[in-house]
């Protein structure tokens, strides 16, 4: 079945071009100006950049609201659009915290110095943006069919339940099949060479541990995207909203990492909040939307998601982690 979209690609192709140019410009400004020279990102710098990315996302949402208010005759549509973007942004931002746990482990495993971590994350984010765009494009086609919606919803429910009851497992990059495959076909040097991903010695091109860490992070982001992209499609079927909210959340992931890397282990109960969010959005896709004439109230969705995430964070701070 084909669903009528508020922002069909045939009419809004110019938006995707303009938005991607904006993203490229921001990334160029980030690496070419503010991080031209490798350095360890301070807590203050990370806090400022986190505020910048969140502010840009909120400003974009305000602009989207007023554009919709002017474009569509019913003011309720503009409110719905703005809430959909905000909810999608909150979901992706929350689920991305899981990435931070992996970042901490991977950088520690490969011994990536703090001053080079931003460079790895920068190129990792570029790869993530490309893969998310592909996933969202595929999702916008597949999610038009109710059977696919139900399958993805069931997948999210199962994933959430498994996350709740599975014991925490330590990430071991050395056992990852992609890393083993990479080392099988590409010579890997045993030490860092400043911020270089490749180095040539005696006529042989070696990948450095920095490049191996980048490949592992890209691989894990693809896995996380399998959860997060369908979760946002549970909130809205508008690819423009899914794309923009997802990209804004990813752009702020680097600064969020440097902001939370030192305290992320304190949020030991966060996985239960994230698991509850996955189960909730899965239930929306499979059952709850049908109870509300095809669309569960977006404001209520945002409140429930905020309650799960906020509650798990507060509980983590109040309940000490078992030794």
mmCIF file of C-alpha atoms in Angstrom:
data_model
loop_
_atom_site.group_PDB
_atom_site.id
_atom_site.type_symbol
_atom_site.label_atom_id
_atom_site.label_comp_id
_atom_site.label_asym_id
_atom_site.label_seq_id
_atom_site.Cartn_x
_atom_site.Cartn_y
_atom_site.Cartn_z
ATOM 1 C CA UNK A 1 0.000 0.000 0.000
ATOM 2 C CA UNK A 2 1.193 3.502 -0.827
ATOM 3 C CA UNK A 3 0.997 6.166 1.849
ATOM 4 C CA UNK A 4 0.535 9.840 1.099
ATOM 5 C CA UNK A 5 3.525 11.830 2.307
ATOM 6 C CA UNK A 6 3.596 15.444 3.428
ATOM 7 C CA UNK A 7 7.127 15.818 2.050
ATOM 8 C CA UNK A 8 7.421 13.597 -1.047
ATOM 9 C CA UNK A 9 10.920 13.279 -2.476
ATOM 10 C CA UNK A 10 9.752 14.412 -5.931
ATOM 11 C CA UNK A 11 8.880 17.824 -4.460
ATOM 12 C CA UNK A 12 11.570 18.080 -1.795
ATOM 13 C CA UNK A 13 14.675 16.783 -3.603
ATOM 14 C CA UNK A 14 16.105 20.270 -3.199
ATOM 15 C CA UNK A 15 15.869 19.922 0.592
ATOM 16 C CA UNK A 16 18.028 16.793 0.613
ATOM 17 C CA UNK A 17 20.651 18.533 -1.534
ATOM 18 C CA UNK A 18 20.643 21.657 0.664
ATOM 19 C CA UNK A 19 20.669 19.636 3.882
ATOM 20 C CA UNK A 20 23.589 17.486 2.740
ATOM 21 C CA UNK A 21 25.524 20.583 1.671
ATOM 22 C CA UNK A 22 24.904 22.003 5.158
ATOM 23 C CA UNK A 23 26.195 18.794 6.756
ATOM 24 C CA UNK A 24 29.307 18.797 4.537
ATOM 25 C CA UNK A 25 29.965 22.454 5.383
ATOM 26 C CA UNK A 26 29.648 21.795 9.127
ATOM 27 C CA UNK A 27 31.937 18.768 8.943
ATOM 28 C CA UNK A 28 34.502 20.735 6.922
ATOM 29 C CA UNK A 29 34.346 23.547 9.496
ATOM 30 C CA UNK A 30 34.747 21.033 12.308
ATOM 31 C CA UNK A 31 37.798 19.210 10.930
ATOM 32 C CA UNK A 32 39.335 21.981 8.844
ATOM 33 C CA UNK A 33 39.127 24.778 11.413
ATOM 34 C CA UNK A 34 38.346 23.645 14.951
ATOM 35 C CA UNK A 35 40.233 20.332 14.768
ATOM 36 C CA UNK A 36 42.842 21.115 12.142
ATOM 37 C CA UNK A 37 45.504 19.942 14.564
ATOM 38 C CA UNK A 38 44.972 16.733 16.535
ATOM 39 C CA UNK A 39 44.354 17.367 20.217
ATOM 40 C CA UNK A 40 42.567 15.808 23.157
ATOM 41 C CA UNK A 41 39.024 17.181 23.344
ATOM 42 C CA UNK A 42 38.370 18.715 26.752
ATOM 43 C CA UNK A 43 35.153 18.343 28.719
ATOM 44 C CA UNK A 44 34.440 22.063 28.179
ATOM 45 C CA UNK A 45 34.950 21.825 24.414
ATOM 46 C CA UNK A 46 32.758 18.728 24.222
ATOM 47 C CA UNK A 47 30.051 20.486 26.231
ATOM 48 C CA UNK A 48 30.097 23.496 23.919
ATOM 49 C CA UNK A 49 29.889 21.363 20.784
ATOM 50 C CA UNK A 50 27.111 19.229 22.293
ATOM 51 C CA UNK A 51 25.142 22.403 22.991
ATOM 52 C CA UNK A 52 25.807 23.607 19.438
ATOM 53 C CA UNK A 53 24.524 20.414 17.803
ATOM 54 C CA UNK A 54 21.429 20.194 20.019
ATOM 55 C CA UNK A 55 20.695 23.893 19.417
ATOM 56 C CA UNK A 56 21.005 23.449 15.649
ATOM 57 C CA UNK A 57 18.606 20.495 15.780
ATOM 58 C CA UNK A 58 16.068 22.491 17.808
ATOM 59 C CA UNK A 59 16.408 25.518 15.519
ATOM 60 C CA UNK A 60 15.836 23.258 12.523
ATOM 61 C CA UNK A 61 12.743 21.878 14.235
ATOM 62 C CA UNK A 62 11.404 25.388 14.828
ATOM 63 C CA UNK A 63 11.996 26.203 11.160
ATOM 64 C CA UNK A 64 10.261 22.963 10.127
ATOM 65 C CA UNK A 65 7.298 23.871 12.339
ATOM 66 C CA UNK A 66 6.839 27.335 10.856
ATOM 67 C CA UNK A 67 7.341 26.040 7.324
ATOM 68 C CA UNK A 68 4.648 23.407 7.903
ATOM 69 C CA UNK A 69 2.407 26.010 9.518
ATOM 70 C CA UNK A 70 2.620 28.088 6.340
ATOM 71 C CA UNK A 71 2.493 25.117 3.946
ATOM 72 C CA UNK A 72 -0.464 23.151 5.311
ATOM 73 C CA UNK A 73 -3.912 24.566 6.137
ATOM 74 C CA UNK A 74 -4.341 22.667 9.414
ATOM 75 C CA UNK A 75 -2.118 24.003 12.278
ATOM 76 C CA UNK A 76 -2.308 20.560 13.891
ATOM 77 C CA UNK A 77 -0.182 19.186 11.046
ATOM 78 C CA UNK A 78 2.671 21.576 11.872
ATOM 79 C CA UNK A 79 2.524 20.557 15.536
ATOM 80 C CA UNK A 80 2.530 16.884 14.589
ATOM 81 C CA UNK A 81 5.511 17.334 12.260
ATOM 82 C CA UNK A 82 7.537 19.164 14.923
ATOM 83 C CA UNK A 83 6.738 16.524 17.561
ATOM 84 C CA UNK A 84 7.669 13.735 15.157
ATOM 85 C CA UNK A 85 11.062 15.313 14.507
ATOM 86 C CA UNK A 86 11.683 15.898 18.224
ATOM 87 C CA UNK A 87 10.669 12.349 19.151
ATOM 88 C CA UNK A 88 12.826 10.863 16.392
ATOM 89 C CA UNK A 89 15.768 12.988 17.524
ATOM 90 C CA UNK A 90 15.331 11.903 21.160
ATOM 91 C CA UNK A 91 15.098 8.217 20.176
ATOM 92 C CA UNK A 92 18.224 8.331 18.028
ATOM 93 C CA UNK A 93 20.122 10.410 20.588
ATOM 94 C CA UNK A 94 19.199 7.960 23.337
ATOM 95 C CA UNK A 95 20.059 4.836 21.361
ATOM 96 C CA UNK A 96 23.368 6.390 20.306
ATOM 97 C CA UNK A 97 24.511 6.310 23.939
ATOM 98 C CA UNK A 98 24.970 2.580 23.381
ATOM 99 C CA UNK A 99 27.593 3.488 20.764
ATOM 100 C CA UNK A 100 29.551 5.399 23.389
ATOM 101 C CA UNK A 101 30.073 2.244 25.466
ATOM 102 C CA UNK A 102 31.589 0.621 22.358
ATOM 103 C CA UNK A 103 33.749 3.679 21.593
ATOM 104 C CA UNK A 104 35.275 3.524 25.073
ATOM 105 C CA UNK A 105 36.113 -0.173 24.753
ATOM 106 C CA UNK A 106 37.473 0.045 21.192
ATOM 107 C CA UNK A 107 39.706 3.051 21.852
ATOM 108 C CA UNK A 108 41.047 1.317 24.957
ATOM 109 C CA UNK A 109 41.608 -1.987 23.134
ATOM 110 C CA UNK A 110 43.546 -0.432 20.243
ATOM 111 C CA UNK A 111 45.311 2.044 22.494
ATOM 112 C CA UNK A 112 44.117 5.083 20.532
ATOM 113 C CA UNK A 113 45.505 8.220 22.216
ATOM 114 C CA UNK A 114 42.939 10.837 23.243
ATOM 115 C CA UNK A 115 44.286 13.383 20.762
ATOM 116 C CA UNK A 116 43.581 11.060 17.795
ATOM 117 C CA UNK A 117 40.139 9.860 18.867
ATOM 118 C CA UNK A 118 38.322 12.808 17.304
ATOM 119 C CA UNK A 119 39.861 12.002 13.900
ATOM 120 C CA UNK A 120 38.661 8.392 14.059
ATOM 121 C CA UNK A 121 35.170 9.476 15.125
ATOM 122 C CA UNK A 122 35.061 12.169 12.429
ATOM 123 C CA UNK A 123 35.557 9.689 9.588
ATOM 124 C CA UNK A 124 33.404 7.179 11.424
ATOM 125 C CA UNK A 125 30.554 9.694 11.432
ATOM 126 C CA UNK A 126 30.944 10.270 7.685
ATOM 127 C CA UNK A 127 30.574 6.535 7.106
ATOM 128 C CA UNK A 128 27.604 6.414 9.464
ATOM 129 C CA UNK A 129 25.883 9.236 7.561
ATOM 130 C CA UNK A 130 26.268 7.338 4.277
ATOM 131 C CA UNK A 131 24.970 4.044 5.682
ATOM 132 C CA UNK A 132 22.062 5.741 7.484
ATOM 133 C CA UNK A 133 21.033 7.456 4.239
ATOM 134 C CA UNK A 134 21.000 4.065 2.485
ATOM 135 C CA UNK A 135 19.029 2.408 5.308
ATOM 136 C CA UNK A 136 16.499 5.247 5.418
ATOM 137 C CA UNK A 137 16.021 5.143 1.635
ATOM 138 C CA UNK A 138 15.374 1.387 1.806
ATOM 139 C CA UNK A 139 13.156 1.814 4.858
ATOM 140 C CA UNK A 140 10.998 4.439 3.145
ATOM 141 C CA UNK A 141 10.202 1.854 0.479
ATOM 142 C CA UNK A 142 9.839 -1.244 2.641
ATOM 143 C CA UNK A 143 7.820 0.400 5.436
ATOM 144 C CA UNK A 144 4.977 1.090 2.990
ATOM 145 C CA UNK A 145 3.988 -2.564 3.384
ATOM 146 C CA UNK A 146 2.173 -3.546 6.565
ATOM 147 C CA UNK A 147 3.772 -6.987 6.675
ATOM 148 C CA UNK A 148 7.234 -5.389 6.757
ATOM 149 C CA UNK A 149 6.116 -2.985 9.493
ATOM 150 C CA UNK A 150 4.966 -5.918 11.626
ATOM 151 C CA UNK A 151 8.205 -7.842 11.008
ATOM 152 C CA UNK A 152 10.359 -4.859 12.019
ATOM 153 C CA UNK A 153 8.129 -4.230 15.021
ATOM 154 C CA UNK A 154 8.491 -7.837 16.186
ATOM 155 C CA UNK A 155 12.253 -7.578 15.644
ATOM 156 C CA UNK A 156 12.453 -4.492 17.886
ATOM 157 C CA UNK A 157 10.386 -6.187 20.605
ATOM 158 C CA UNK A 158 12.613 -9.275 20.562
ATOM 159 C CA UNK A 159 15.768 -7.114 20.546
ATOM 160 C CA UNK A 160 14.501 -5.088 23.507
ATOM 161 C CA UNK A 161 13.603 -8.165 25.533
ATOM 162 C CA UNK A 162 16.998 -9.751 24.809
ATOM 163 C CA UNK A 163 18.727 -6.539 25.882
ATOM 164 C CA UNK A 164 16.852 -6.626 29.205
ATOM 165 C CA UNK A 165 17.723 -10.196 30.152
ATOM 166 C CA UNK A 166 21.071 -10.836 28.513
ATOM 167 C CA UNK A 167 24.075 -10.293 30.801
ATOM 168 C CA UNK A 168 26.473 -7.536 29.808
ATOM 169 C CA UNK A 169 29.145 -8.799 27.455
ATOM 170 C CA UNK A 170 32.547 -7.243 26.999
ATOM 171 C CA UNK A 171 33.274 -6.143 23.453
ATOM 172 C CA UNK A 172 36.353 -7.919 22.094
ATOM 173 C CA UNK A 173 37.366 -6.431 18.710
ATOM 174 C CA UNK A 174 39.966 -9.170 18.191
ATOM 175 C CA UNK A 175 37.160 -11.744 17.873
ATOM 176 C CA UNK A 176 35.145 -9.736 15.360
ATOM 177 C CA UNK A 177 34.960 -11.539 12.006
ATOM 178 C CA UNK A 178 35.352 -8.316 10.019
ATOM 179 C CA UNK A 179 38.555 -7.395 11.868
ATOM 180 C CA UNK A 180 39.965 -10.891 11.286
ATOM 181 C CA UNK A 181 39.033 -10.641 7.600
ATOM 182 C CA UNK A 182 40.658 -7.220 7.348
ATOM 183 C CA UNK A 183 43.915 -8.478 8.869
ATOM 184 C CA UNK A 184 43.854 -11.457 6.527
ATOM 185 C CA UNK A 185 43.954 -9.312 3.386
ATOM 186 C CA UNK A 186 45.591 -6.061 4.560
ATOM 187 C CA UNK A 187 48.930 -5.918 6.408
ATOM 188 C CA UNK A 188 48.338 -4.231 9.771
ATOM 189 C CA UNK A 189 51.129 -2.396 11.550
ATOM 190 C CA UNK A 190 51.686 -3.136 15.221
ATOM 191 C CA UNK A 191 51.840 0.502 16.350
ATOM 192 C CA UNK A 192 50.380 3.950 15.763
ATOM 193 C CA UNK A 193 51.863 6.392 13.281
ATOM 194 C CA UNK A 194 50.505 9.645 14.642
ATOM 195 C CA UNK A 195 47.066 10.303 13.081
ATOM 196 C CA UNK A 196 47.664 8.302 9.873
ATOM 197 C CA UNK A 197 45.350 5.471 8.832
ATOM 198 C CA UNK A 198 47.967 3.991 6.502
ATOM 199 C CA UNK A 199 51.747 4.007 6.409
ATOM 200 C CA UNK A 200 54.254 2.753 3.820
ATOM 201 C CA UNK A 201 57.376 0.913 4.956
ATOM 202 C CA UNK A 202 59.843 -0.806 2.609
ATOM 203 C CA UNK A 203 57.377 -0.489 -0.241
ATOM 204 C CA UNK A 204 54.543 -2.159 1.690
ATOM 205 C CA UNK A 205 51.390 -0.248 2.629
ATOM 206 C CA UNK A 206 50.226 -1.068 6.146
ATOM 207 C CA UNK A 207 46.965 -0.200 7.836
ATOM 208 C CA UNK A 208 47.559 1.277 11.276
ATOM 209 C CA UNK A 209 45.605 0.346 14.439
ATOM 210 C CA UNK A 210 43.818 3.671 13.924
ATOM 211 C CA UNK A 211 42.296 2.373 10.679
ATOM 212 C CA UNK A 212 41.346 -0.969 12.258
ATOM 213 C CA UNK A 213 39.546 0.916 15.047
ATOM 214 C CA UNK A 214 37.704 2.959 12.404
ATOM 215 C CA UNK A 215 36.555 -0.174 10.560
ATOM 216 C CA UNK A 216 35.290 -1.728 13.794
ATOM 217 C CA UNK A 217 33.343 1.415 14.711
ATOM 218 C CA UNK A 218 31.760 1.533 11.250
ATOM 219 C CA UNK A 219 30.727 -2.092 11.556
ATOM 220 C CA UNK A 220 29.148 -1.606 14.982
ATOM 221 C CA UNK A 221 27.268 1.485 13.774
ATOM 222 C CA UNK A 222 25.672 -0.569 10.996
ATOM 223 C CA UNK A 223 24.459 -3.014 13.639
ATOM 224 C CA UNK A 224 23.055 -0.193 15.776
ATOM 225 C CA UNK A 225 21.344 1.320 12.720
ATOM 226 C CA UNK A 226 19.347 -1.891 12.263
ATOM 227 C CA UNK A 227 17.595 -0.990 15.540
ATOM 228 C CA UNK A 228 17.483 2.793 15.405
ATOM 229 C CA UNK A 229 16.218 3.392 11.845
ATOM 230 C CA UNK A 230 13.103 1.165 12.186
ATOM 231 C CA UNK A 231 12.515 2.720 15.618
ATOM 232 C CA UNK A 232 12.188 6.193 14.069
ATOM 233 C CA UNK A 233 9.977 4.845 11.273
ATOM 234 C CA UNK A 234 7.664 3.694 14.071
ATOM 235 C CA UNK A 235 7.202 7.378 14.931
ATOM 236 C CA UNK A 236 6.723 8.748 11.421
ATOM 237 C CA UNK A 237 6.554 7.497 7.852
ATOM 238 C CA UNK A 238 8.057 10.756 6.539
ATOM 239 C CA UNK A 239 11.569 10.005 5.166
ATOM 240 C CA UNK A 240 12.468 13.710 5.371
ATOM 241 C CA UNK A 241 11.804 13.755 9.120
ATOM 242 C CA UNK A 242 13.506 10.398 9.682
ATOM 243 C CA UNK A 243 16.555 11.514 7.705
ATOM 244 C CA UNK A 244 16.992 14.955 9.276
ATOM 245 C CA UNK A 245 16.378 13.856 12.891
ATOM 246 C CA UNK A 246 18.721 10.877 12.454
ATOM 247 C CA UNK A 247 21.508 12.946 10.909
ATOM 248 C CA UNK A 248 21.321 15.679 13.558
ATOM 249 C CA UNK A 249 21.609 13.054 16.295
ATOM 250 C CA UNK A 250 24.617 11.416 14.609
ATOM 251 C CA UNK A 251 26.390 14.737 14.060
ATOM 252 C CA UNK A 252 26.377 15.331 17.803
ATOM 253 C CA UNK A 253 27.588 11.823 18.638
ATOM 254 C CA UNK A 254 31.306 12.748 18.739
ATOM 255 C CA UNK A 255 30.869 15.582 21.226
ATOM 256 C CA UNK A 256 28.501 13.398 23.268
ATOM 257 C CA UNK A 257 31.213 10.740 23.469
ATOM 258 C CA UNK A 258 33.847 13.171 24.767
ATOM 259 C CA UNK A 259 31.282 14.559 27.199
ATOM 260 C CA UNK A 260 30.210 11.204 28.656
ATOM 261 C CA UNK A 261 33.204 8.893 28.097
ATOM 262 C CA UNK A 262 34.484 9.381 31.645
ATOM 263 C CA UNK A 263 31.130 8.763 33.360
ATOM 264 C CA UNK A 264 29.349 6.397 30.984
ATOM 265 C CA UNK A 265 29.952 3.426 33.304
ATOM 266 C CA UNK A 266 27.809 5.148 35.947
ATOM 267 C CA UNK A 267 24.692 4.688 33.770
ATOM 268 C CA UNK A 268 24.629 0.941 34.418
ATOM 269 C CA UNK A 269 20.818 0.738 34.265
ATOM 270 C CA UNK A 270 20.480 2.717 31.048
ATOM 271 C CA UNK A 271 20.296 -0.441 28.962
ATOM 272 C CA UNK A 272 16.927 -1.226 30.581
ATOM 273 C CA UNK A 273 15.585 2.163 29.555
ATOM 274 C CA UNK A 274 16.852 1.691 26.003
ATOM 275 C CA UNK A 275 15.413 -1.833 25.922
ATOM 276 C CA UNK A 276 12.036 -0.511 27.096
ATOM 277 C CA UNK A 277 12.101 2.094 24.315
ATOM 278 C CA UNK A 278 12.743 -0.603 21.688
ATOM 279 C CA UNK A 279 9.906 -2.752 23.048
ATOM 280 C CA UNK A 280 7.573 0.263 23.130
ATOM 281 C CA UNK A 281 8.234 1.366 19.544
ATOM 282 C CA UNK A 282 7.978 -2.261 18.445
ATOM 283 C CA UNK A 283 4.569 -2.513 20.107
ATOM 284 C CA UNK A 284 3.551 0.695 18.335
ATOM 285 C CA UNK A 285 4.332 -0.871 14.984
ATOM 286 C CA UNK A 286 2.691 -4.213 15.740
ATOM 287 C CA UNK A 287 -0.312 -3.282 17.882
ATOM 288 C CA UNK A 288 -0.612 0.146 19.538
ATOM 289 C CA UNK A 289 -1.061 2.167 16.342
ATOM 290 C CA UNK A 290 -4.066 0.028 15.409
ATOM 291 C CA UNK A 291 -5.704 0.812 18.765
ATOM 292 C CA UNK A 292 -5.539 4.525 17.964
ATOM 293 C CA UNK A 293 -6.934 4.442 14.419
ATOM 294 C CA UNK A 294 -3.554 3.900 12.834
ATOM 295 C CA UNK A 295 -1.438 6.399 14.751
ATOM 296 C CA UNK A 296 -0.468 6.380 18.424
ATOM 297 C CA UNK A 297 -0.429 9.978 19.820
ATOM 298 C CA UNK A 298 3.006 11.427 19.157
ATOM 299 C CA UNK A 299 3.004 13.585 22.285
ATOM 300 C CA UNK A 300 2.303 10.538 24.434
ATOM 301 C CA UNK A 301 5.074 8.637 22.625
ATOM 302 C CA UNK A 302 7.574 11.373 23.418
ATOM 303 C CA UNK A 303 6.530 11.383 27.094
ATOM 304 C CA UNK A 304 6.840 7.595 27.423
ATOM 305 C CA UNK A 305 10.273 7.536 25.753
ATOM 306 C CA UNK A 306 11.527 10.405 27.928
ATOM 307 C CA UNK A 307 10.209 8.580 31.025
ATOM 308 C CA UNK A 308 12.027 5.361 30.142
ATOM 309 C CA UNK A 309 15.347 7.066 29.366
ATOM 310 C CA UNK A 310 15.183 9.619 32.172
ATOM 311 C CA UNK A 311 14.013 7.025 34.685
ATOM 312 C CA UNK A 312 16.864 4.635 33.877
ATOM 313 C CA UNK A 313 19.422 7.451 34.194
ATOM 314 C CA UNK A 314 18.039 8.595 37.555
ATOM 315 C CA UNK A 315 17.876 4.995 38.780
ATOM 316 C CA UNK A 316 21.515 4.477 37.737
ATOM 317 C CA UNK A 317 22.567 7.423 39.857
ATOM 318 C CA UNK A 318 20.464 6.420 42.873
ATOM 319 C CA UNK A 319 21.161 2.673 42.839
ATOM 320 C CA UNK A 320 24.877 1.801 43.119
ATOM 321 C CA UNK A 321 26.326 -0.642 40.646
ATOM 322 C CA UNK A 322 27.043 -4.086 42.041
ATOM 323 C CA UNK A 323 30.740 -4.900 42.254
#
